[in-house]
mmCIF file as Biopython writes it, N, C-alpha, C and O atoms, coordinates in Angstrom:
data_model
#
loop_
_atom_site.group_PDB
_atom_site.id
_atom_site.type_symbol
_atom_site.label_atom_id
_atom_site.label_alt_id
_atom_site.label_comp_id
_atom_site.label_asym_id
_atom_site.label_entity_id
_atom_site.label_seq_id
_atom_site.pdbx_PDB_ins_code
_atom_site.Cartn_x
_atom_site.Cartn_y
_atom_site.Cartn_z
_atom_site.occupancy
_atom_site.B_iso_or_equiv
_atom_site.auth_seq_id
_atom_site.auth_asym_id
_atom_site.pdbx_PDB_model_num
ATOM 1   N N  . MET A ? 1  ? -3.187 -15.844 -14.121 1.0 0.0 1  A 1 
ATOM 2   C CA . MET A ? 1  ? -2.232 -16.054 -13.026 1.0 0.0 1  A 1 
ATOM 3   C C  . MET A ? 1  ? -1.051 -15.077 -13.145 1.0 0.0 1  A 1 
ATOM 4   O O  . MET A ? 1  ? -0.500 -14.631 -12.138 1.0 0.0 1  A 1 
ATOM 5   N N  . CYS A ? 2  ? -0.683 -14.763 -14.358 1.0 0.0 2  A 1 
ATOM 6   C CA . CYS A ? 2  ? 0.471  -13.872 -14.552 1.0 0.0 2  A 1 
ATOM 7   C C  . CYS A ? 2  ? 0.201  -12.504 -13.944 1.0 0.0 2  A 1 
ATOM 8   O O  . CYS A ? 2  ? 1.101  -11.849 -13.418 1.0 0.0 2  A 1 
ATOM 9   N N  . TYR A ? 3  ? -1.072 -12.085 -14.029 1.0 0.0 3  A 1 
ATOM 10  C CA . TYR A ? 3  ? -1.407 -10.750 -13.516 1.0 0.0 3  A 1 
ATOM 11  C C  . TYR A ? 3  ? -1.717 -10.782 -12.029 1.0 0.0 3  A 1 
ATOM 12  O O  . TYR A ? 3  ? -1.838 -9.736  -11.391 1.0 0.0 3  A 1 
ATOM 13  N N  . SER A ? 4  ? -1.844 -11.973 -11.482 1.0 0.0 4  A 1 
ATOM 14  C CA . SER A ? 4  ? -2.233 -12.111 -10.071 1.0 0.0 4  A 1 
ATOM 15  C C  . SER A ? 4  ? -1.161 -11.548 -9.143  1.0 0.0 4  A 1 
ATOM 16  O O  . SER A ? 4  ? -1.468 -10.766 -8.244  1.0 0.0 4  A 1 
ATOM 17  N N  . VAL A ? 5  ? 0.092  -11.941 -9.356  1.0 0.0 5  A 1 
ATOM 18  C CA . VAL A ? 5  ? 1.170  -11.514 -8.451  1.0 0.0 5  A 1 
ATOM 19  C C  . VAL A ? 5  ? 1.386  -10.006 -8.487  1.0 0.0 5  A 1 
ATOM 20  O O  . VAL A ? 5  ? 1.434  -9.385  -7.425  1.0 0.0 5  A 1 
ATOM 21  N N  . PRO A ? 6  ? 1.521  -9.387  -9.661  1.0 0.0 6  A 1 
ATOM 22  C CA . PRO A ? 6  ? 1.708  -7.928  -9.709  1.0 0.0 6  A 1 
ATOM 23  C C  . PRO A ? 6  ? 0.536  -7.199  -9.063  1.0 0.0 6  A 1 
ATOM 24  O O  . PRO A ? 6  ? 0.715  -6.162  -8.423  1.0 0.0 6  A 1 
ATOM 25  N N  . LEU A ? 7  ? -0.669 -7.750  -9.236  1.0 0.0 7  A 1 
ATOM 26  C CA . LEU A ? 7  ? -1.851 -7.114  -8.663  1.0 0.0 7  A 1 
ATOM 27  C C  . LEU A ? 7  ? -1.767 -7.135  -7.145  1.0 0.0 7  A 1 
ATOM 28  O O  . LEU A ? 7  ? -2.028 -6.125  -6.490  1.0 0.0 7  A 1 
ATOM 29  N N  . ILE A ? 8  ? -1.404 -8.282  -6.586  1.0 0.0 8  A 1 
ATOM 30  C CA . ILE A ? 8  ? -1.271 -8.400  -5.128  1.0 0.0 8  A 1 
ATOM 31  C C  . ILE A ? 8  ? -0.169 -7.464  -4.638  1.0 0.0 8  A 1 
ATOM 32  O O  . ILE A ? 8  ? -0.325 -6.793  -3.618  1.0 0.0 8  A 1 
ATOM 33  N N  . SER A ? 9  ? 0.934  -7.423  -5.360  1.0 0.0 9  A 1 
ATOM 34  C CA . SER A ? 9  ? 2.051  -6.546  -4.962  1.0 0.0 9  A 1 
ATOM 35  C C  . SER A ? 9  ? 1.601  -5.086  -4.971  1.0 0.0 9  A 1 
ATOM 36  O O  . SER A ? 9  ? 1.955  -4.312  -4.081  1.0 0.0 9  A 1 
ATOM 37  N N  . ALA A ? 10 ? 0.821  -4.721  -5.980  1.0 0.0 10 A 1 
ATOM 38  C CA . ALA A ? 10 ? 0.338  -3.341  -6.079  1.0 0.0 10 A 1 
ATOM 39  C C  . ALA A ? 10 ? -0.582 -3.021  -4.912  1.0 0.0 10 A 1 
ATOM 40  O O  . ALA A ? 10 ? -0.511 -1.933  -4.340  1.0 0.0 10 A 1 
ATOM 41  N N  . ILE A ? 11 ? -1.447 -3.967  -4.556  1.0 0.0 11 A 1 
ATOM 42  C CA . ILE A ? 11 ? -2.378 -3.753  -3.435  1.0 0.0 11 A 1 
ATOM 43  C C  . ILE A ? 11 ? -1.605 -3.596  -2.135  1.0 0.0 11 A 1 
ATOM 44  O O  . ILE A ? 11 ? -1.916 -2.721  -1.327  1.0 0.0 11 A 1 
ATOM 45  N N  . ILE A ? 12 ? -0.592 -4.443  -1.928  1.0 0.0 12 A 1 
ATOM 46  C CA . ILE A ? 12 ? 0.209  -4.368  -0.701  1.0 0.0 12 A 1 
ATOM 47  C C  . ILE A ? 12 ? 0.953  -3.038  -0.653  1.0 0.0 12 A 1 
ATOM 48  O O  . ILE A ? 12 ? 0.997  -2.379  0.386   1.0 0.0 12 A 1 
ATOM 49  N N  . THR A ? 13 ? 1.539  -2.648  -1.787  1.0 0.0 13 A 1 
ATOM 50  C CA . THR A ? 13 ? 2.284  -1.385  -1.842  1.0 0.0 13 A 1 
ATOM 51  C C  . THR A ? 13 ? 1.372  -0.210  -1.531  1.0 0.0 13 A 1 
ATOM 52  O O  . THR A ? 13 ? 1.744  0.702   -0.792  1.0 0.0 13 A 1 
ATOM 53  N N  . THR A ? 14 ? 0.165  -0.242  -2.107  1.0 0.0 14 A 1 
ATOM 54  C CA . THR A ? 14 ? -0.803 0.839   -1.866  1.0 0.0 14 A 1 
ATOM 55  C C  . THR A ? 14 ? -1.208 0.871   -0.404  1.0 0.0 14 A 1 
ATOM 56  O O  . THR A ? 14 ? -1.318 1.939   0.198   1.0 0.0 14 A 1 
ATOM 57  N N  . SER A ? 15 ? -1.430 -0.314  0.165   1.0 0.0 15 A 1 
ATOM 58  C CA . SER A ? 15 ? -1.835 -0.391  1.581   1.0 0.0 15 A 1 
ATOM 59  C C  . SER A ? 15 ? -0.745 0.185   2.472   1.0 0.0 15 A 1 
ATOM 60  O O  . SER A ? 15 ? -1.030 0.963   3.383   1.0 0.0 15 A 1 
ATOM 61  N N  . VAL A ? 16 ? 0.510  -0.197  2.210   1.0 0.0 16 A 1 
ATOM 62  C CA . VAL A ? 16 ? 1.627  0.303   3.011   1.0 0.0 16 A 1 
ATOM 63  C C  . VAL A ? 16 ? 1.757  1.810   2.843   1.0 0.0 16 A 1 
ATOM 64  O O  . VAL A ? 16 ? 2.026  2.528   3.806   1.0 0.0 16 A 1 
ATOM 65  N N  . TYR A ? 17 ? 1.565  2.289   1.608   1.0 0.0 17 A 1 
ATOM 66  C CA . TYR A ? 17 ? 1.684  3.723   1.336   1.0 0.0 17 A 1 
ATOM 67  C C  . TYR A ? 17 ? 0.657  4.509   2.136   1.0 0.0 17 A 1 
ATOM 68  O O  . TYR A ? 17 ? 0.988  5.516   2.761   1.0 0.0 17 A 1 
ATOM 69  N N  . PHE A ? 18 ? -0.594 4.047   2.117   1.0 0.0 18 A 1 
ATOM 70  C CA . PHE A ? 18 ? -1.650 4.770   2.829   1.0 0.0 18 A 1 
ATOM 71  C C  . PHE A ? 18 ? -1.474 4.652   4.333   1.0 0.0 18 A 1 
ATOM 72  O O  . PHE A ? 18 ? -1.814 5.577   5.071   1.0 0.0 18 A 1 
ATOM 73  N N  . LYS A ? 19 ? -0.944 3.519   4.798   1.0 0.0 19 A 1 
ATOM 74  C CA . LYS A ? 19 ? -0.683 3.373   6.235   1.0 0.0 19 A 1 
ATOM 75  C C  . LYS A ? 19 ? 0.369  4.388   6.667   1.0 0.0 19 A 1 
ATOM 76  O O  . LYS A ? 19 ? 0.214  5.048   7.695   1.0 0.0 19 A 1 
ATOM 77  N N  . ASN A ? 20 ? 1.445  4.515   5.880   1.0 0.0 20 A 1 
ATOM 78  C CA . ASN A ? 20 ? 2.497  5.482   6.199   1.0 0.0 20 A 1 
ATOM 79  C C  . ASN A ? 20 ? 1.938  6.900   6.131   1.0 0.0 20 A 1 
ATOM 80  O O  . ASN A ? 20 ? 2.279  7.755   6.947   1.0 0.0 20 A 1 
ATOM 81  N N  . LYS A ? 21 ? 1.073  7.134   5.145   1.0 0.0 21 A 1 
ATOM 82  C CA . LYS A ? 21 ? 0.465  8.455   4.992   1.0 0.0 21 A 1 
ATOM 83  C C  . LYS A ? 21 ? -0.380 8.770   6.221   1.0 0.0 21 A 1 
ATOM 84  O O  . LYS A ? 21 ? -0.345 9.890   6.731   1.0 0.0 21 A 1 
ATOM 85  N N  . ASP A ? 22 ? -1.138 7.786   6.697   1.0 0.0 22 A 1 
ATOM 86  C CA . ASP A ? 22 ? -1.976 7.992   7.880   1.0 0.0 22 A 1 
ATOM 87  C C  . ASP A ? 22 ? -1.110 8.263   9.102   1.0 0.0 22 A 1 
ATOM 88  O O  . ASP A ? 22 ? -1.441 9.109   9.934   1.0 0.0 22 A 1 
ATOM 89  N N  . GLN A ? 23 ? 0.000  7.541   9.205   1.0 0.0 23 A 1 
ATOM 90  C CA . GLN A ? 23 ? 0.896  7.735   10.350  1.0 0.0 23 A 1 
ATOM 91  C C  . GLN A ? 23 ? 1.496  9.138   10.324  1.0 0.0 23 A 1 
ATOM 92  O O  . GLN A ? 23 ? 1.596  9.796   11.359  1.0 0.0 23 A 1 
ATOM 93  N N  . LYS A ? 24 ? 1.894  9.591   9.139   1.0 0.0 24 A 1 
ATOM 94  C CA . LYS A ? 24 ? 2.473  10.927  9.027   1.0 0.0 24 A 1 
ATOM 95  C C  . LYS A ? 24 ? 1.424  11.970  9.393   1.0 0.0 24 A 1 
ATOM 96  O O  . LYS A ? 24 ? 1.719  12.945  10.085  1.0 0.0 24 A 1 
ATOM 97  N N  . THR A ? 25 ? 0.189  11.754  8.921   1.0 0.0 25 A 1 
ATOM 98  C CA . THR A ? 25 ? -0.890 12.686  9.235   1.0 0.0 25 A 1 
ATOM 99  C C  . THR A ? 25 ? -1.154 12.677  10.735  1.0 0.0 25 A 1 
ATOM 100 O O  . THR A ? 25 ? -1.435 13.711  11.341  1.0 0.0 25 A 1 
ATOM 101 N N  . TRP A ? 26 ? -1.057 11.478  11.322  1.0 0.0 26 A 1 
ATOM 102 C CA . TRP A ? 26 ? -1.288 11.341  12.759  1.0 0.0 26 A 1 
ATOM 103 C C  . TRP A ? 26 ? -0.245 12.152  13.542  1.0 0.0 26 A 1 
ATOM 104 O O  . TRP A ? 26 ? -0.561 12.825  14.523  1.0 0.0 26 A 1 
ATOM 105 N N  . TRP A ? 27 ? 1.009  12.061  13.072  1.0 0.0 27 A 1 
ATOM 106 C CA . TRP A ? 27 ? 2.085  12.793  13.770  1.0 0.0 27 A 1 
ATOM 107 C C  . TRP A ? 27 ? 1.914  14.302  13.599  1.0 0.0 27 A 1 
ATOM 108 O O  . TRP A ? 27 ? 2.250  15.080  14.493  1.0 0.0 27 A 1 
ATOM 109 N N  . LEU A ? 28 ? 1.392  14.702  12.450  1.0 0.0 28 A 1 
ATOM 110 C CA . LEU A ? 28 ? 1.190  16.133  12.232  1.0 0.0 28 A 1 
ATOM 111 C C  . LEU A ? 28 ? 0.028  16.619  13.086  1.0 0.0 28 A 1 
ATOM 112 O O  . LEU A ? 28 ? -0.311 17.802  13.051  1.0 0.0 28 A 1 
#
């Protein structure tokens, strides 16, 4: 359980990062 929260946070952060990356690529 201790590793569950950081793992979820990491997944969310990665998802947001790639979404922003896709948006930037889209604008380019």
